Amino acid sequence: MAPVNLAGRRVLLIVSGGIAAFKALELVRLLRKSGCDVTCVLTKGGAQFVTPLSLQALSENHVYQDLFSLTDESAMGHIQLSRSADLVVVAPASANLLARMAAGLADDLAATLLLATDKRVLVAPAMNVRMWSHPATMANMATLAARGVSFVGPDVGAMACNEFGAGRLSEPPAILAAIAALLSAPKPLAGKHALVTSGPTHEPIDPVRYIANRSSGRQGHAIAAALAALGARVTLVSGPVTVSDPAGVKVVNIETAAQMLAACQAALPADIAVFAAAVADWRVTGAAGQKMKKTPGGAPPVLDLTPNPDILATLAAAGPQRPALVVGFAAETHELRRHAEDKRRRKNADWIVANDVNPATGIMGGSENEIHLVTAAGIEDWPRLAKDEVATRLAARIAQAVT
Ligand code: CTP
């Protein structure tokens, strides 16, 4: 078999109870060998057969066991844990866990993650042949399959309980192959080009001074990364920021609004455009070519300002180059909904992501965002979320809209 390359991919592996749980250790080893990042969740039943220490040593990641553990929640909250992987794998999946999944229970960490996840789920069942062929288990499997859950196995063979039949956990290489097949399935934004602006612009006063704003670029960069994760080719036009360049994204660094507009126009055509940058509305008219000097007793200089081009409005204007979906941002301190809807119409954007940037919200420059998505259909109020999570959800919405 050709070596499997899952470099950069992330799997959340749920290990439930059963004698076959020992095979989860080999699966973790194979996943790590393929370059995949693995985080394990061990159920109470699973912990009867393998230890968290073995899973932790092999996965090189913290092992999560308890829904109500303060340490686990502070390492990574259970909702984030359910969303941070590319794929959720349950191996082995006991008859009991399959039943809890089918019923939609959230009575332990594993079941809660499976209920909360927005990612694909691969299940590798393992149980006694009679439990497997019981109508209850068959009905649970049919329910899960109808909900889009994927399966690998079970295999037919001799069982630990001295019976023979279907119910054996698939061998780890077969589970690895099923994981690789799911992870290499075409991504929804494959073949699409997305243009994203991010960060502030710097408008020079003279060679050493400039006008800027508090934008960190975190939200725009996270959106670029989330669109790339869904398979889009992404051009990120960024003002000066300290956040790192997202992996797999073409980054064009600029300083001024005029440079940002030129870089955006050069990047066209694009299918999707997201204007998350906090572009300076004005630049200094005739910025000094040399450093401005103080003269003792002299009057302070007066800055004359010229309006900058509106990049969003320019690229959203109707025409053959207009991206199919144009998303603008509205950073407001008052009357947010009215200003955001007005901006959507005035700038000809399809959607506006509006947020309240009053300093008390801690949003501008912070790591969380609470957005209101303004579309032609109305306004959706999203909960306060990590900027990465806002980006993931927004990218998923964009994928739905353009595919
Ligand atoms: N924008 C832009 N080019 C500009 C100004 C803004 O592309 N010169 C984009 C931003 O990236 C954002 C949206 O327009 O997507 C709204 O920006 P914002 O500064 O909040 O609104 P303004 O139109 O500048 O209105 P105001 O300053 O009156 O709030």
Coordinates of C-alpha atoms and ligand atoms in Angstrom, one line a residue:
M1 CA 0.0 0.0 0.0
A2 CA 1.3 3.5 -0.9
P3 CA 2.2 5.6 2.2
V4 CA -0.7 7.7 3.4
N5 CA 0.0 11.4 3.6
L6 CA -2.3 13.3 6.0
A7 CA 0.2 16.1 6.9
G8 CA -1.6 19.1 8.2
R9 CA -4.9 17.3 8.7
R10 CA -6.6 16.9 12.1
V11 CA -8.6 14.0 13.5
L12 CA -10.6 13.8 16.7
L13 CA -10.5 10.2 17.7
I14 CA -13.2 8.9 20.1
V15 CA -12.3 5.6 21.7
S16 CA -15.2 3.8 23.4
G17 CA -15.4 0.6 25.4
G18 CA -14.7 -2.9 24.1
I19 CA -11.8 -5.3 23.9
A20 CA -11.0 -3.9 20.5
A21 CA -10.0 -0.6 22.1
F22 CA -6.4 -1.8 22.1
K23 CA -6.4 -1.4 18.3
A24 CA -7.1 2.3 18.7
L25 CA -3.5 2.6 19.9
E26 CA -2.2 1.2 16.6
L27 CA -4.6 3.5 14.7
V28 CA -3.2 6.5 16.5
R29 CA 0.4 5.4 15.7
L30 CA -0.5 5.0 12.0
L31 CA -2.3 8.4 11.9
R32 CA 0.8 10.1 13.5
K33 CA 3.1 8.3 11.0
S34 CA 1.0 9.8 8.2
G35 CA 1.6 13.3 9.5
C36 CA -2.0 13.7 10.9
D37 CA -2.6 15.6 14.2
V38 CA -4.7 13.4 16.5
T39 CA -6.6 14.4 19.6
C40 CA -8.2 11.5 21.6
V41 CA -11.4 11.4 23.6
L42 CA -11.7 8.4 25.9
T43 CA -15.1 7.2 27.2
K44 CA -15.5 5.7 30.6
G45 CA -15.9 2.3 28.9
G46 CA -12.8 2.9 26.7
A47 CA -10.7 3.7 29.8
Q48 CA -11.4 0.1 31.1
F49 CA -9.4 -1.2 28.1
V50 CA -6.7 1.4 27.3
T51 CA -5.2 4.1 29.5
P52 CA -5.2 7.8 28.8
L53 CA -1.5 7.7 29.2
S54 CA -0.9 5.4 26.3
L55 CA -3.1 7.5 24.0
Q56 CA -1.4 10.7 25.2
A57 CA 2.1 9.2 24.6
L58 CA 1.2 8.1 21.1
S59 CA -0.9 11.1 20.0
E60 CA 1.4 13.6 21.7
N61 CA -1.8 15.5 22.6
H62 CA -3.8 15.9 25.7
V63 CA -6.5 13.2 26.1
Y64 CA -10.0 14.4 27.0
Q65 CA -12.2 12.3 29.2
D66 CA -14.6 14.4 31.2
L67 CA -17.4 16.7 30.1
F68 CA -17.3 18.6 33.4
S69 CA -13.6 18.8 33.9
L70 CA -12.3 22.3 34.5
T71 CA -8.8 21.4 33.3
D72 CA -10.1 19.9 30.1
E73 CA -12.5 22.8 29.4
S74 CA -9.7 25.3 30.0
A75 CA -7.3 23.4 27.7
M76 CA -10.0 23.3 25.0
G77 CA -13.8 23.8 25.5
H78 CA -16.0 20.9 24.3
I79 CA -17.6 22.9 21.6
Q80 CA -14.3 24.0 20.1
L81 CA -13.0 20.4 20.5
S82 CA -15.9 19.2 18.3
R83 CA -15.2 21.7 15.6
S84 CA -11.4 22.0 15.6
A85 CA -10.7 18.7 13.7
D86 CA -11.2 18.0 10.0
L87 CA -12.9 14.7 10.8
V88 CA -14.3 13.0 13.8
V89 CA -13.5 9.2 14.0
V90 CA -15.2 6.8 16.5
A91 CA -13.0 3.7 16.8
P92 CA -14.1 1.4 18.3
A93 CA -17.7 2.4 18.4
S94 CA -19.6 0.3 20.9
A95 CA -23.3 -0.7 20.5
N96 CA -24.0 1.6 23.4
L97 CA -22.3 4.6 21.8
L98 CA -24.1 4.0 18.5
A99 CA -27.4 3.9 20.4
R100 CA -26.6 7.2 22.2
M101 CA -25.6 8.8 18.9
A102 CA -28.8 7.7 17.2
A103 CA -30.8 9.0 20.1
G104 CA -29.0 12.3 20.1
L105 CA -27.9 12.0 23.8
A106 CA -25.3 14.3 25.3
D107 CA -24.7 12.3 28.5
D108 CA -20.9 12.3 28.4
L109 CA -18.1 14.1 26.6
A110 CA -18.0 11.8 23.5
A111 CA -21.7 11.9 22.9
T112 CA -21.8 15.7 23.5
L113 CA -19.0 16.2 20.9
L114 CA -20.8 14.0 18.4
L115 CA -23.9 16.1 18.9
A116 CA -22.1 19.4 18.7
T117 CA -19.8 18.7 15.8
D118 CA -20.2 20.3 12.3
K119 CA -17.6 17.9 10.8
R120 CA -17.9 14.6 9.0
V121 CA -18.1 11.6 11.3
L122 CA -16.6 8.2 10.6
V123 CA -17.6 5.3 12.8
A124 CA -15.8 1.9 13.1
P125 CA -18.2 -0.4 15.1
A126 CA -17.0 -3.2 17.2
M127 CA -19.2 -5.5 19.3
N128 CA -20.4 -9.1 19.7
V129 CA -22.1 -10.6 16.7
R130 CA -25.5 -10.9 18.3
M131 CA -25.3 -7.2 19.5
W132 CA -24.3 -6.2 16.0
S133 CA -27.2 -8.1 14.3
H134 CA -29.8 -7.0 16.8
P135 CA -32.6 -5.0 15.2
A136 CA -31.9 -2.2 17.6
T137 CA -28.3 -1.8 16.4
M138 CA -29.4 -2.2 12.8
A139 CA -32.0 0.5 13.2
N140 CA -29.4 2.8 14.9
M141 CA -27.0 2.2 12.0
A142 CA -29.7 3.1 9.5
T143 CA -30.6 6.3 11.4
L144 CA -26.9 7.4 11.5
A145 CA -26.3 6.5 7.8
A146 CA -29.4 8.6 6.9
R147 CA -27.8 11.5 8.8
G148 CA -24.6 11.3 6.7
V149 CA -22.4 9.3 9.1
S150 CA -19.8 7.2 7.3
F151 CA -18.8 3.7 8.3
V152 CA -15.9 1.3 8.1
G153 CA -16.5 -2.3 9.0
P154 CA -17.2 -4.2 11.1
D155 CA -15.3 -7.2 9.8
V156 CA -16.3 -10.8 10.0
G157 CA -14.2 -13.3 12.0
A158 CA -13.5 -14.9 15.3
M159 CA -14.3 -12.8 18.4
A160 CA -12.8 -12.4 21.8
C161 CA -16.0 -14.0 23.2
N162 CA -15.4 -17.2 21.3
E163 CA -18.2 -16.6 18.8
F164 CA -17.8 -16.1 15.1
G165 CA -19.4 -13.5 12.8
A166 CA -19.7 -9.8 12.0
G167 CA -18.7 -7.4 14.7
R168 CA -14.9 -7.3 14.7
L169 CA -13.3 -3.8 14.6
S170 CA -11.8 -3.2 11.2
E171 CA -8.0 -3.4 11.2
P172 CA -6.2 -0.1 11.8
P173 CA -4.8 0.1 8.2
A174 CA -8.4 -0.2 6.8
I175 CA -9.6 2.5 9.2
L176 CA -6.7 4.7 8.1
A177 CA -7.6 4.2 4.4
A178 CA -11.2 5.1 5.2
I179 CA -10.0 8.3 7.0
A180 CA -7.7 9.2 4.1
A181 CA -10.5 8.7 1.6
L182 CA -12.9 11.0 3.5
L183 CA -10.2 13.6 4.0
S184 CA -9.3 13.7 0.3
A185 CA -12.9 14.1 -0.8
P186 CA -13.3 17.2 -2.9
K187 CA -13.6 20.3 -0.9
P188 CA -16.7 22.6 -1.5
L189 CA -14.6 25.7 -2.6
A190 CA -12.2 23.8 -4.8
G191 CA -11.7 25.7 -8.0
K192 CA -12.9 29.0 -6.5
H193 CA -10.8 32.1 -6.1
A194 CA -11.4 34.1 -3.0
L195 CA -10.0 37.6 -2.4
V196 CA -9.8 38.8 1.2
T197 CA -8.6 42.1 2.6
S198 CA -7.4 42.4 6.1
G199 CA -5.7 44.6 8.7
P200 CA -5.4 48.4 8.8
T201 CA -3.9 50.7 6.2
H202 CA -1.2 53.1 7.0
E203 CA -1.5 56.5 5.3
P204 CA 1.9 58.4 5.5
I205 CA 2.2 62.0 6.9
D206 CA 5.9 62.0 6.1
P207 CA 8.5 59.2 5.7
V208 CA 8.3 58.3 9.4
R209 CA 4.8 59.2 10.5
Y210 CA 1.5 57.8 9.5
I211 CA -2.3 57.6 10.2
A212 CA -3.4 54.2 11.2
N213 CA -6.2 52.4 13.2
R214 CA -6.5 49.6 15.8
S215 CA -7.4 46.7 13.4
S216 CA -5.2 43.6 14.2
G217 CA -6.1 41.7 11.0
R218 CA -7.1 38.6 13.1
Q219 CA -10.6 38.3 11.7
G220 CA -9.6 38.8 8.1
H221 CA -6.6 36.5 8.3
A222 CA -8.8 33.8 10.0
I223 CA -11.4 34.1 7.2
A224 CA -8.6 33.7 4.6
A225 CA -7.5 30.5 6.4
A226 CA -11.0 29.2 6.7
L227 CA -11.7 29.7 3.0
A228 CA -8.4 28.0 2.1
A229 CA -9.4 25.1 4.4
L230 CA -12.5 24.6 2.3
G231 CA -10.4 24.3 -0.8
A232 CA -10.5 27.9 -2.2
R233 CA -7.5 29.5 -3.8
V234 CA -7.1 32.6 -1.6
T235 CA -5.4 35.9 -2.2
L236 CA -5.0 37.9 1.0
V237 CA -4.3 41.6 0.6
S238 CA -3.1 42.7 4.0
G239 CA -2.2 46.0 5.6
P240 CA 0.6 46.0 8.2
V241 CA -0.2 43.4 10.9
T242 CA 1.6 41.3 13.4
V243 CA -0.5 38.1 13.0
S244 CA 1.2 35.4 11.0
D245 CA 0.4 34.7 7.3
P246 CA -2.1 31.8 7.1
A247 CA -0.7 28.6 5.6
G248 CA -1.6 27.9 1.9
V249 CA -2.7 31.5 1.2
K250 CA -1.1 34.0 -1.3
V251 CA -0.4 37.1 0.8
V252 CA 0.1 40.5 -0.8
N253 CA 1.4 43.0 1.7
I254 CA 0.5 46.7 1.2
E255 CA 0.5 49.8 3.3
T256 CA -1.9 52.3 1.9
A257 CA -5.5 52.2 0.7
A258 CA -4.4 53.1 -2.8
Q259 CA -2.0 50.1 -2.8
M260 CA -4.7 47.9 -1.4
L261 CA -7.1 48.9 -4.2
A262 CA -4.4 48.3 -6.9
A263 CA -3.5 44.8 -5.3
C264 CA -7.2 43.8 -5.2
Q265 CA -7.8 44.9 -8.9
A266 CA -4.6 42.9 -9.9
A267 CA -6.0 39.8 -8.1
L268 CA -9.2 39.8 -10.1
P269 CA -11.1 37.8 -11.3
A270 CA -12.4 36.3 -8.1
D271 CA -15.5 34.3 -7.3
I272 CA -15.7 35.5 -3.7
A273 CA -14.5 38.8 -2.1
V274 CA -14.4 39.5 1.6
F275 CA -13.4 43.0 2.6
A276 CA -12.4 42.7 6.2
A277 CA -9.8 45.4 6.2
A278 CA -10.2 48.6 8.2
V279 CA -9.3 50.9 5.3
A280 CA -8.4 54.5 6.2
D281 CA -11.1 56.8 4.9
W282 CA -8.7 59.6 4.3
R283 CA -5.0 60.1 3.3
V284 CA -2.8 63.1 3.9
T285 CA -2.9 65.4 0.9
G286 CA 0.6 65.7 -0.6
A287 CA 2.4 63.7 2.2
A288 CA 5.8 65.3 2.9
G289 CA 8.7 63.6 1.1
Q290 CA 11.0 64.5 4.0
K291 CA 10.6 64.2 7.7
M292 CA 8.6 67.2 9.0
K293 CA 10.7 69.3 11.4
K294 CA 9.6 71.4 14.4
T295 CA 10.7 74.9 14.3
P296 CA 11.1 76.5 17.8
G297 CA 8.0 78.6 18.4
G298 CA 6.5 77.6 15.1
A299 CA 2.8 76.7 14.7
P300 CA 1.9 73.0 14.6
P301 CA 1.3 71.6 11.1
V302 CA -2.2 71.3 9.8
L303 CA -3.0 68.1 7.9
D304 CA -5.1 68.4 4.9
L305 CA -7.0 65.1 4.1
T306 CA -8.1 63.7 0.8
P307 CA -10.8 60.9 0.6
N308 CA -9.4 57.4 -0.2
P309 CA -11.1 55.3 -2.8
D310 CA -13.7 52.9 -1.4
I311 CA -12.2 49.5 -2.3
L312 CA -15.4 47.5 -1.5
A313 CA -17.7 49.9 -3.4
T314 CA -15.3 49.9 -6.4
L315 CA -15.1 46.1 -6.7
A316 CA -18.7 45.5 -5.8
A317 CA -20.0 47.8 -8.6
A318 CA -21.8 45.9 -11.2
G319 CA -19.6 44.8 -14.1
P320 CA -18.1 41.7 -15.7
Q321 CA -15.3 41.5 -13.0
R322 CA -17.7 41.7 -10.0
P323 CA -17.2 38.6 -7.8
A324 CA -20.3 36.5 -7.5
L325 CA -20.4 37.0 -3.7
V326 CA -19.2 40.3 -2.2
V327 CA -19.0 40.5 1.6
G328 CA -18.2 43.8 3.4
F329 CA -17.7 44.6 7.0
A330 CA -19.2 47.4 9.1
A331 CA -17.4 48.5 12.2
E332 CA -19.8 50.6 14.1
T333 CA -20.1 52.3 17.5
H334 CA -23.8 53.2 17.4
E335 CA -27.0 52.3 15.4
L336 CA -25.2 49.3 14.1
R337 CA -28.1 47.6 12.3
R338 CA -29.3 50.7 10.5
H339 CA -25.7 51.7 9.4
A340 CA -24.9 48.1 8.3
E341 CA -28.0 47.7 6.2
D342 CA -27.4 51.2 4.7
K343 CA -23.8 50.2 3.9
R344 CA -24.8 47.0 2.2
R345 CA -27.1 48.9 -0.2
R346 CA -24.8 51.9 -0.7
K347 CA -21.7 49.8 -1.4
N348 CA -23.7 47.1 -3.5
A349 CA -22.4 44.3 -1.2
D350 CA -24.3 41.1 -1.0
W351 CA -23.6 40.6 2.7
I352 CA -22.3 42.9 5.5
V353 CA -20.7 41.4 8.6
A354 CA -21.5 44.1 11.2
N355 CA -19.8 44.4 14.6
D356 CA -19.9 46.8 17.5
V357 CA -16.4 48.2 17.9
N358 CA -17.0 50.3 21.0
P359 CA -13.9 49.8 23.2
A360 CA -16.0 48.2 25.9
T361 CA -16.7 45.2 23.6
G362 CA -13.0 44.4 23.3
I363 CA -13.7 43.3 19.7
M364 CA -11.3 45.5 17.8
G365 CA -7.9 44.0 18.4
G366 CA -9.3 41.2 20.6
S367 CA -9.7 37.5 19.9
E368 CA -13.5 37.3 19.9
N369 CA -16.2 38.7 17.7
E370 CA -20.0 39.1 18.0
I371 CA -21.3 39.6 14.5
H372 CA -24.6 40.4 12.8
L373 CA -24.8 39.0 9.3
V374 CA -26.8 41.4 7.1
T375 CA -28.1 39.9 3.9
A376 CA -30.9 40.7 1.5
A377 CA -33.1 38.3 3.5
G378 CA -32.5 40.1 6.9
I379 CA -30.2 40.2 9.8
E380 CA -28.8 37.2 11.7
D381 CA -27.4 37.8 15.2
W382 CA -24.6 35.4 15.9
P383 CA -23.4 34.6 19.4
R384 CA -20.0 35.9 20.7
L385 CA -17.4 33.5 19.4
A386 CA -13.7 33.2 18.9
K387 CA -12.7 35.0 15.7
D388 CA -11.5 31.6 14.3
E389 CA -14.9 30.2 14.9
V390 CA -16.6 33.2 13.3
A391 CA -14.3 32.6 10.3
T392 CA -15.1 28.9 10.1
R393 CA -18.9 29.5 10.2
L394 CA -18.7 32.4 7.7
A395 CA -16.6 30.3 5.3
A396 CA -19.2 27.5 5.5
R397 CA -22.0 30.0 4.8
I398 CA -20.0 31.3 1.8
A399 CA -19.5 27.8 0.5
Q400 CA -23.3 27.2 0.7
A401 CA -24.0 30.4 -1.2
V402 CA -21.6 30.0 -4.1
T403 CA -21.8 26.2 -4.7
Ligands
CTP1 N1 -13.9 49.8 2.9 C1 -13.1 49.8 1.7 N2 -12.5 50.9 1.3 C2 -12.6 52.0 2.0 C3 -13.3 52.1 3.2 C4 -14.0 50.9 3.6 O1 -13.0 48.7 1.1 N3 -11.9 53.1 1.7 C5 -14.7 48.6 3.3 C6 -14.2 47.9 4.5 O2 -13.2 47.0 4.3 C7 -15.5 47.3 5.0 C8 -16.6 48.3 4.6 O3 -16.0 49.0 3.5 O4 -15.8 46.1 4.4 C9 -17.1 49.3 5.6 O5 -16.0 50.0 6.1 P1 -16.3 51.1 7.3 O6 -15.0 51.8 7.5 O7 -16.9 50.5 8.5 O8 -17.4 52.0 6.7 P2 -17.3 53.3 5.9 O9 -17.9 53.1 4.5 O10 -15.9 53.8 5.9 O11 -18.3 54.2 6.6 P3 -18.1 55.1 8.0 O12 -16.6 55.4 8.1 O13 -19.0 56.2 7.8 O14 -18.6 54.1 9.0

